[in-house]
Coordinates of C-alpha atoms in Angstrom, one line a residue:
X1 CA 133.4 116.6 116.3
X2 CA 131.6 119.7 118.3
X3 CA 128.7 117.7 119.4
X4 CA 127.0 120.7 118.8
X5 CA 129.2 123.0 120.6
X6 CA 129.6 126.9 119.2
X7 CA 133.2 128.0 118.6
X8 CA 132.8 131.3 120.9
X9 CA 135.2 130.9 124.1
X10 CA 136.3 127.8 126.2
X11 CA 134.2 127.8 129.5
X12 CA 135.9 129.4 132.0
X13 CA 135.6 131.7 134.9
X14 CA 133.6 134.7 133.4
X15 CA 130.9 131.5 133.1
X16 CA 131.2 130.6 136.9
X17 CA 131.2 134.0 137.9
X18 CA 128.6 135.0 135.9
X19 CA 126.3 131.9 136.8
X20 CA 126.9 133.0 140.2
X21 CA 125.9 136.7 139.8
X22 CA 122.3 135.6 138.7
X23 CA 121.9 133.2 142.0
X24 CA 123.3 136.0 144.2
X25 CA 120.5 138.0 143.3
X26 CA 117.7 135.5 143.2
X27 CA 118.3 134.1 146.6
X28 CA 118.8 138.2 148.2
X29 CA 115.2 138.4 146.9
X30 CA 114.0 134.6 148.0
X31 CA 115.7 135.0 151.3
X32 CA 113.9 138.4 152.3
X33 CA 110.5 137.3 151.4
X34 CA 111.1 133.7 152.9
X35 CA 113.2 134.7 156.6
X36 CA 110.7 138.2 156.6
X37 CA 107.9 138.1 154.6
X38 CA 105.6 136.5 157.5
X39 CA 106.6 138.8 160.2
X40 CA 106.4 141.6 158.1
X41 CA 102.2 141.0 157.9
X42 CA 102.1 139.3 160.9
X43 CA 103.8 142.1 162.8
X44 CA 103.5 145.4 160.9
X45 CA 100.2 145.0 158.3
X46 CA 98.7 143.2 161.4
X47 CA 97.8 140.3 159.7
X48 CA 96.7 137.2 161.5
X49 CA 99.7 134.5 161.2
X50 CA 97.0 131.8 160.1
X51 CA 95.5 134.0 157.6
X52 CA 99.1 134.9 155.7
X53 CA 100.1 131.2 156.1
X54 CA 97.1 130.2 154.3
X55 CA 97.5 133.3 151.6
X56 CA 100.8 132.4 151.3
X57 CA 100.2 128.7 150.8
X58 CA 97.9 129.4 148.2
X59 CA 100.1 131.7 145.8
X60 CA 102.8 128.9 146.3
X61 CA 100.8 126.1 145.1
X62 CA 99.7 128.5 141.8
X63 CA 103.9 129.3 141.7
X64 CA 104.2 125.6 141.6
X65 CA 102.2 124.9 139.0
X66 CA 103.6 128.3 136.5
X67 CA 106.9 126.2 137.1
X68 CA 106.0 123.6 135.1
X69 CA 104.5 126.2 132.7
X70 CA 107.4 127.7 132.1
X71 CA 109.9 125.1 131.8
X72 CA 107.5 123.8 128.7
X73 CA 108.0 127.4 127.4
X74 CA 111.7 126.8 128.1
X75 CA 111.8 123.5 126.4
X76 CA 110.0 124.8 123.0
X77 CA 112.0 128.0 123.0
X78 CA 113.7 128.2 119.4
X79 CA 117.3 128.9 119.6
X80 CA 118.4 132.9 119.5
X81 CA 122.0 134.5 118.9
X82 CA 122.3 135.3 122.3
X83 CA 121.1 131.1 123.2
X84 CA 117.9 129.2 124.6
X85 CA 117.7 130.2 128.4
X86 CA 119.4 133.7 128.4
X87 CA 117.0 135.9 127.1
X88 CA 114.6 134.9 129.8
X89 CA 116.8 136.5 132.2
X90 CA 117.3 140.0 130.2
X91 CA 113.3 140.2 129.7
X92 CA 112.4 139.6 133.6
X93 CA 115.5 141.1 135.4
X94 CA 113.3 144.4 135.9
X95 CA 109.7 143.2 136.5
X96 CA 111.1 140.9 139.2
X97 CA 113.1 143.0 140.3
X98 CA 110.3 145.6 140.7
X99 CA 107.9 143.6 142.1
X100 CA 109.7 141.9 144.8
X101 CA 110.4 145.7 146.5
X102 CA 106.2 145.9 146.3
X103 CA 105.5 143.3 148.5
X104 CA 107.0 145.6 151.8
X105 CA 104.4 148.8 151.2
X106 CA 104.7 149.7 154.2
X107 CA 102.6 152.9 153.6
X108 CA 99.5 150.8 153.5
X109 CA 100.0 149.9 157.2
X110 CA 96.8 151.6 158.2
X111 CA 94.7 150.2 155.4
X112 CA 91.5 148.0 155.7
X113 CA 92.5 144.0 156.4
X114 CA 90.6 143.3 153.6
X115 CA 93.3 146.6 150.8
X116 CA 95.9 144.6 153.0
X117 CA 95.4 141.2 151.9
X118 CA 94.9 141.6 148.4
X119 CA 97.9 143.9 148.0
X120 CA 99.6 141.3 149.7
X121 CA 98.1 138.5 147.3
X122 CA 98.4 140.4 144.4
X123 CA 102.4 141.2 144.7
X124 CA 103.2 138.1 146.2
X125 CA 101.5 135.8 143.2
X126 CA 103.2 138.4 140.7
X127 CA 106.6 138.2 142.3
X128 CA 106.6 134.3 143.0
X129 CA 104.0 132.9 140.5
X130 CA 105.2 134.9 137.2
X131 CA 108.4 136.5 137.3
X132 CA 110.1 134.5 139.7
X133 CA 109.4 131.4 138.2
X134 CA 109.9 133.1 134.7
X135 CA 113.5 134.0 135.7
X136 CA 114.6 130.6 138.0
X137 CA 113.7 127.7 135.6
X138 CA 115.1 129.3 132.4
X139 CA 118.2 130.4 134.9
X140 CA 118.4 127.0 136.3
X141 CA 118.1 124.7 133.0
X142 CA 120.8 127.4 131.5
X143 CA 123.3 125.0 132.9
X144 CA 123.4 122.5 130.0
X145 CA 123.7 124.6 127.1
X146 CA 126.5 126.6 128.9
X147 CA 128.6 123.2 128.6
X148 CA 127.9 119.6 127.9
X149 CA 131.2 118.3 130.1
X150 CA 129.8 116.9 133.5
X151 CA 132.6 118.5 135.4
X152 CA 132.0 122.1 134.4
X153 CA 128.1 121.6 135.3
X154 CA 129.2 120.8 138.5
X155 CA 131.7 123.5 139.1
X156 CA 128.3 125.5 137.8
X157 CA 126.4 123.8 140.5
X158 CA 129.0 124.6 143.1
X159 CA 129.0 128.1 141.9
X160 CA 125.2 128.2 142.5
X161 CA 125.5 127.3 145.8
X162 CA 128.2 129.4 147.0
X163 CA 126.3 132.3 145.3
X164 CA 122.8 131.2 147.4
X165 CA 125.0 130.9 150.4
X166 CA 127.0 134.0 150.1
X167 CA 122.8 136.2 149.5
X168 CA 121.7 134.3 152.3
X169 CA 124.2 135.1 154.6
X170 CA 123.6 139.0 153.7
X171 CA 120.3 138.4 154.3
X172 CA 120.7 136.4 157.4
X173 CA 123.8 138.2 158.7
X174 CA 123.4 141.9 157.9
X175 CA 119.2 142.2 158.3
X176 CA 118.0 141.3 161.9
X177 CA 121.1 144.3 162.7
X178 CA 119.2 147.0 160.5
X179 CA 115.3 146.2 160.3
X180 CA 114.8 145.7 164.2
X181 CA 114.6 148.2 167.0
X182 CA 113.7 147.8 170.9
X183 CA 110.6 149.4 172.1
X184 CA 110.1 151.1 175.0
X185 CA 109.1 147.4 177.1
X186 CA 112.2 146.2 175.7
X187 CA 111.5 143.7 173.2
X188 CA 112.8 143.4 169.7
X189 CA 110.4 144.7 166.9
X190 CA 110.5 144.7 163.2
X191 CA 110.3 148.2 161.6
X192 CA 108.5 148.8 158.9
X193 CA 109.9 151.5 157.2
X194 CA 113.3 150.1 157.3
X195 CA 111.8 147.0 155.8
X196 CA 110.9 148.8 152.6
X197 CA 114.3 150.7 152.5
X198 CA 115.7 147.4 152.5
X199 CA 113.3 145.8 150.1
X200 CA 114.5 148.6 147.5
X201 CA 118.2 148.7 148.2
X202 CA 118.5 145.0 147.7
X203 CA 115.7 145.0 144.7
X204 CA 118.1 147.6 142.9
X205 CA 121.0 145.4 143.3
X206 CA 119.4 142.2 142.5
X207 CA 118.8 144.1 139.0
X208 CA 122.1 144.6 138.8
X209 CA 123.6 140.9 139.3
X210 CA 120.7 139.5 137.0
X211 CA 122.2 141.5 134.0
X212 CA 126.0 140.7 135.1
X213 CA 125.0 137.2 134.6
X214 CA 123.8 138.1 131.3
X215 CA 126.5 139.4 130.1
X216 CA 128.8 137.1 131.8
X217 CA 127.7 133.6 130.2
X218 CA 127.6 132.1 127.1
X219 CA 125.7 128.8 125.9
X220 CA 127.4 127.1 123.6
X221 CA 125.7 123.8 123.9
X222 CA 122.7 124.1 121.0
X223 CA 120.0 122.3 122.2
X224 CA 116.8 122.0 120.0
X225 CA 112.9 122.9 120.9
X226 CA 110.6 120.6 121.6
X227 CA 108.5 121.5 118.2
X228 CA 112.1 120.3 116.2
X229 CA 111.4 116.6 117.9
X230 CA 107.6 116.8 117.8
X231 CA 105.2 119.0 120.0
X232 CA 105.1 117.6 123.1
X233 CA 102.2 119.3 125.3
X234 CA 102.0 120.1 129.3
X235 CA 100.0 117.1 129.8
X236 CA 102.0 114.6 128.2
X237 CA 105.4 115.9 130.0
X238 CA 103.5 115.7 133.0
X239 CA 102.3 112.2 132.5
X240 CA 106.0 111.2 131.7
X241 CA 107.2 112.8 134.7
X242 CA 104.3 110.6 137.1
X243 CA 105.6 107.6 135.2
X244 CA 109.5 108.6 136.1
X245 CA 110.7 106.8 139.5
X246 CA 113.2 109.4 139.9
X247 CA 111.5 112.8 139.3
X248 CA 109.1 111.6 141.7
X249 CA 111.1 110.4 144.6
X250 CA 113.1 113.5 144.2
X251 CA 110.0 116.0 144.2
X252 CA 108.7 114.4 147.5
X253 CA 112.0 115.0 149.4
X254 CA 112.2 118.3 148.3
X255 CA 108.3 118.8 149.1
X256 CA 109.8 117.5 152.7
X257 CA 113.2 119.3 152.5
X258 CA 111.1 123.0 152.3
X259 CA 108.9 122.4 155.0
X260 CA 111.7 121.6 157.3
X261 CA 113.8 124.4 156.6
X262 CA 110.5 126.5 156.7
X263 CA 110.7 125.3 160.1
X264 CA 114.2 125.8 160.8
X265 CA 114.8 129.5 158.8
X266 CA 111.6 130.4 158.1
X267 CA 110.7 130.7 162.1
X268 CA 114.4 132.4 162.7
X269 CA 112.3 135.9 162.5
X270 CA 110.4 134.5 165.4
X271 CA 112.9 132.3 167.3
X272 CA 115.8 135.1 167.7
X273 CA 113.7 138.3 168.8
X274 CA 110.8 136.9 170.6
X275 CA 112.4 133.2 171.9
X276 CA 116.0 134.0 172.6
X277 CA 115.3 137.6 172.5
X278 CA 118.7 138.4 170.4
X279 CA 118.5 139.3 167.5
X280 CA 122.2 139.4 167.3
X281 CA 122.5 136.0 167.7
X282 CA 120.5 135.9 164.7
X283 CA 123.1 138.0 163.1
X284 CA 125.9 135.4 164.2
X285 CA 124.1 133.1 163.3
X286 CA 124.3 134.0 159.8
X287 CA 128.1 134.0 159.8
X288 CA 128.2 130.9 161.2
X289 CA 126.2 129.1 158.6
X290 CA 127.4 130.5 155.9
X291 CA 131.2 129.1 157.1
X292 CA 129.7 126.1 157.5
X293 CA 128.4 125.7 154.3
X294 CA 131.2 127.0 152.8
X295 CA 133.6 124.0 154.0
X296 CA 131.4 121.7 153.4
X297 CA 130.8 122.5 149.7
X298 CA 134.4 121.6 149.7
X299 CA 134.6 118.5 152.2
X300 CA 131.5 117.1 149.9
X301 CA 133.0 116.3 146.9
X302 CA 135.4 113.2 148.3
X303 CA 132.3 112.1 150.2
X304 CA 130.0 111.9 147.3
X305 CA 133.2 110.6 145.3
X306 CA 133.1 107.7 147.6
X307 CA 129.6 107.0 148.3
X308 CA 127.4 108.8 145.8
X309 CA 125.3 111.5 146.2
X310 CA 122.0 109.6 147.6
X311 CA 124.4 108.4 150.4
X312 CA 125.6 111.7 151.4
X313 CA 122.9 113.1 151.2
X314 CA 121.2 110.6 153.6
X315 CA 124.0 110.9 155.8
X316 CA 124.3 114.5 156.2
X317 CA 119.9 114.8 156.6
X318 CA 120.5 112.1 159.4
X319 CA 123.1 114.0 161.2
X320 CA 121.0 117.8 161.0
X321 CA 118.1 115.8 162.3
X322 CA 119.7 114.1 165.1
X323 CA 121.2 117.6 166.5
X324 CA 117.8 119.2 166.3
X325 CA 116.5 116.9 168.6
X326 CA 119.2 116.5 171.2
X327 CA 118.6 120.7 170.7
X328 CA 115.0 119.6 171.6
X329 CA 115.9 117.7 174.4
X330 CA 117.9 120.7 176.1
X331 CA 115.3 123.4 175.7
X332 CA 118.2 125.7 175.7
X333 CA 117.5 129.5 176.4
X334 CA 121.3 130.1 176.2
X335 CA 122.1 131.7 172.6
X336 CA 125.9 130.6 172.6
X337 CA 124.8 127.0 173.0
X338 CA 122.1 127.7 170.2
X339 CA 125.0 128.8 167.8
X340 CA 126.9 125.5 168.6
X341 CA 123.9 123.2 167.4
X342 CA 123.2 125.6 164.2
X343 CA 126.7 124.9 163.5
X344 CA 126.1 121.2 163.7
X345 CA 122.9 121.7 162.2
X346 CA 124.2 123.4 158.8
X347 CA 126.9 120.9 158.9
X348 CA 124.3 118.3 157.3
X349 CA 122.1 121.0 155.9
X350 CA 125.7 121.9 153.8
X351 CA 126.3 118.8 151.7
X352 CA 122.1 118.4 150.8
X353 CA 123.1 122.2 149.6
X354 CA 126.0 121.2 147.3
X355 CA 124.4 118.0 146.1
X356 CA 120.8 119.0 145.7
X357 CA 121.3 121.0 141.8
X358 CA 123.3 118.6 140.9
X359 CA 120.5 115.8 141.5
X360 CA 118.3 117.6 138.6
X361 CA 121.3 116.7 136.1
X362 CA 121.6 113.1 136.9
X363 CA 117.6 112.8 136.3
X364 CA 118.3 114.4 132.9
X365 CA 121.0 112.1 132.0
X366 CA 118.9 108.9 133.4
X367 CA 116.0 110.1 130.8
X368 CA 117.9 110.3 127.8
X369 CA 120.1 107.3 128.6
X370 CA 115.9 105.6 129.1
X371 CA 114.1 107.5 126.0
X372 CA 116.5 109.0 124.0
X373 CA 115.6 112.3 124.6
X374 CA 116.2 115.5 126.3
X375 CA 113.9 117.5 128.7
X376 CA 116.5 119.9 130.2
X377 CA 113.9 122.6 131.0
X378 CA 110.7 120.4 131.8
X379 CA 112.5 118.3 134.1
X380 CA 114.5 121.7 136.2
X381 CA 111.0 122.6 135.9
X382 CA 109.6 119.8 138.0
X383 CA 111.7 120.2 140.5
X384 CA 111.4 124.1 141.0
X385 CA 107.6 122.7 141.0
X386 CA 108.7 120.5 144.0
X387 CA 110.5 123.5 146.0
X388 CA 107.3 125.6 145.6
X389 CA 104.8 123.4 146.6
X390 CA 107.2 122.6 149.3
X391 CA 107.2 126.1 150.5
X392 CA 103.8 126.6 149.9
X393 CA 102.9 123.4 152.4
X394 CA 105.9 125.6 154.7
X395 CA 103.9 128.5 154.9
X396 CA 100.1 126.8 155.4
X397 CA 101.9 124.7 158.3
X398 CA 104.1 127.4 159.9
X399 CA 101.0 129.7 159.8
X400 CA 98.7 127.7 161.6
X401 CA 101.5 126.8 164.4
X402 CA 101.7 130.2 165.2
X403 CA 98.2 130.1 165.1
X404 CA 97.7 126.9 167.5
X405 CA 100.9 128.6 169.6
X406 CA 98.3 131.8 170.2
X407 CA 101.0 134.2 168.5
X408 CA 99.7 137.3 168.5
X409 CA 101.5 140.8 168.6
X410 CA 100.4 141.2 172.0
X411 CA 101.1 137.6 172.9
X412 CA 104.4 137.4 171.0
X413 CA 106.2 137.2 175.0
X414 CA 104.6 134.7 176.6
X415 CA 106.5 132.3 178.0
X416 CA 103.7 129.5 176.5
X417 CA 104.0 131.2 173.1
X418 CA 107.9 131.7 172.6
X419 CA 108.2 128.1 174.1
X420 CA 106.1 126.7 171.3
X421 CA 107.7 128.8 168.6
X422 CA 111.2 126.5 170.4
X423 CA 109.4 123.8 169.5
X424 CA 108.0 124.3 166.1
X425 CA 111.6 125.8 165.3
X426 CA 113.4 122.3 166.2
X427 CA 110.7 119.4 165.6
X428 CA 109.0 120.2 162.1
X429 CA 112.8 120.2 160.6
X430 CA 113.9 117.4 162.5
X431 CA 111.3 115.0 161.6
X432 CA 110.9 116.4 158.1
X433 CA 114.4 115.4 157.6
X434 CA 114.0 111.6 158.7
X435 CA 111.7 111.7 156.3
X436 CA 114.2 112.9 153.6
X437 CA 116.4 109.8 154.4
X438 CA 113.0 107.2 154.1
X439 CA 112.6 108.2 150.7
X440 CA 116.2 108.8 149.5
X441 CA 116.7 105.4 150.6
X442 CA 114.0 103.5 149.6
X443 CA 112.3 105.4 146.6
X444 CA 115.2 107.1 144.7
X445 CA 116.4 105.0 142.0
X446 CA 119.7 106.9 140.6
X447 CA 122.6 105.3 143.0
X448 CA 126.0 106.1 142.7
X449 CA 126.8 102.6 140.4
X450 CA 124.0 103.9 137.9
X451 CA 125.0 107.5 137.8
X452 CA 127.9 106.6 136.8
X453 CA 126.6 104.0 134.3
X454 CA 124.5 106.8 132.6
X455 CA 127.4 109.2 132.2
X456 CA 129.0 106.3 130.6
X457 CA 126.6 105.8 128.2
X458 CA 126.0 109.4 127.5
X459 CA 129.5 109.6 126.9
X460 CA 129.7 106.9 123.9
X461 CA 126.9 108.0 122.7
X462 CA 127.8 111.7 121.9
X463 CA 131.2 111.1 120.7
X464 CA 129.5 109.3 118.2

């Protein structure tokens, strides 16, 4: 019995590759607006940090809320030749890709505050509120209807991950070398111009990985829309989403989980050039979390083998948290013994990153196993919801630290001012991760021994 499977070819590596491609290019985007987007306004537009933080916050909340928007349209999308989910991705590759590179217009630089802010409002809620959001949920829920076998999702997950690891390491590795330059005091500065060189180069090849993931999967898995098992309308997914233990415990740690690593990446563009004053640490940096992560998507599979993925998770939150603050403790100004605790750091940060996608599934498989039914898109939907409003929280919070911390341009090296962005860089994570653990712990319901009950269960079912 095909269970619903297409005969087109077995799932194989042109799938991984492909799935990969489309991440690559999401997160090159994703990465340059989150590491730079803030210092670009705060430092080049001239832009007070409270006043971007707040924008910023703002556009992320109306993001959030086009996420669950969009996974409905995801949901009651009818089937097509070339699938469910893929379509999305050939219909947005070029507005996203075009309005990501519009955000960095440098050329307004001279502009009035007020041409500045609503170019910058404008761009940043078409970038992140419509075509981001109309490209990541369909790209994320396209998962299940490229196979139905557990083990191939997760190799799809891994593959995720390594493509989100191997963008941000371009972005993190690669950019502080290019878009800086020292000005005649000495201190590192972020150009401008270069900024929107970048913006474009990496727009233009973002395009080009969207459509190689296109090309490069298949869905073979038909899965039906919501109007062939009734209409089901935003409110009432919503409502079943605030009545679903697991949805909810797992939106609030990611709510918690972006405003730490707001804290943690999002203030690198401050920390390296104006704390440590290296932007080539920042450079290393990248390398070194990348290799990090790298290992430990491998070293995390025998861990969550053995004690679930709510375990690991715990345990590797616990560990990134406790290194931030012995990091706190130090006050290091030495960059080499920065490098060892970001190593340590990403060693935690690097099994939340291979578990996190594969979280989503579990919740999917919990709800059918519960009600019978399928909510693939509504439910990726929710969480993408989750990461927005988390970043959008990020942004409002790192703002107005900055803000409190008297960051200015002209401020930016004062000993008072980079000490405080030490602070905010090591602290907000740190205790944002505890957090993590509190609810993972206490309020998460899927455990390892009911994972694998579900996938049981699912199992009998469909061969059936």
């Amino acid at each position: 019995m095909n269970n619903g499977l297409k005969k087109v070819r077995p799932f194989g590596l042109t799938d991984n590759v492909g799935y990969m491609f489309g991440n690559i290019g999401a997160d090159l985007v994703f990465g340059l607006c989150s590491g730079f987007l803030m210092k670009f306004y705060t430092d080049v537009m001239a832009v007070p940090a409270a006043f971007v933080g707040i924008m910023m916050m703002v556009a992320r909340v109306l993001d959030a809320v086009t996420d669950i928007g969009m996974g409905q349209i995801c949901d009651k999308s009818k089937e097509k030749e070339s699938g469910k989910f893929r379509p999305w991705i050939r219909r947005i590759a070029g507005p996203l890709a075009l309005s990501s590179f519009l955000m960095y217009a440098v050329w307004f630089q001279d502009m009035s505050l007020g041409f500045k802010v609503v170019w910058m409002f404008v761009t940043y809620m078409l970038y992140g509120s419509v075509f981001y959001t109309a490209f990541i949920v369909p790209y994320g829920s396209m998962a299940t209807a490229i196979t139905q076998d557990p083990t191939e999702r997760a190799s799809l997950a891994n593959m995720r991950n390594i493509g989100g690891t191997l963008a941000m390491c371009v972005i993190n590795v690669a950019l502080p070398l290019i878009v800086y330059y020292k000005n005649d005091s000495g201190n590192q500065v972020l150009s401008g111009t270069r900024m929107a060189v970048v913006a474009a180069g990496i727009s233009i090849i973002a395009f080009v990985l969207y459509m190689a993931c296109y090309y490069m999967t298949t869905e073979r898995v038909k899965l039906p829309s919501q109007s062939e098992n009734g209409e089901q309308s935003v409110l009432r997914n919503i409502k079943a989403s605030l009545n679903n233990r697991a949805t909810l415990s797992l939106t609030l740690v990611v709510i918690i989980y972006e405003i730490g690593r707001q804290g943690l990446s999002g203030m690198a563009a401050y920390f390296y050039p104006n704390y440590l004053g290296n932007v080539q640490a920042q450079s290393a940096a990248g390398v070194i979390e990348t290799v990090v992560t790298l290992v430990m998507t491998l070293a995390v599979v025998p861990m969550v083998r053995k004690f679930g993925k709510r375990a690991a998770s715990s345990i590797g939150m616990g560990f990134s948290a406790a290194m931030l603050i012995i990091c706190n403790l130090t006050h290091t100004h030495s960059a080499m013994v920065w490098l060892v605790f970001d190593a340590l750091i990403f060693v935690g940060l690097g099994i939340w990153a291979s578990v996190q996608w594969s979280l989503v599934g579990d919740i999917v498989d919990d709800t059918e196993v519960r009600t019978g039914t399928r909510a693939d898109g509504g439910i990726y939907g929710a969480f993408s919801f989750s990461r927005k409003l988390g970043q959008a929280l990020s942004s409002g919070v790192c703002g107005t630290l900055l803000s409190i911390i008297g960051y200015t341009t002209a401020t930016a090296a004062d000993e008072a001012v980079v000490n405080g962005i030490f602070s905010v860089t090591t602290l907000v994570p740190a205790v944002a991760y505890i957090c993590m653990i509190v609810v993972l712990m206490t309020l998460y319901p899927l455990s390892k021994k009911r994972v694998e009950e579900n996938a049981a269960i699912l199992e009998e079912r469909h061969s059936k």
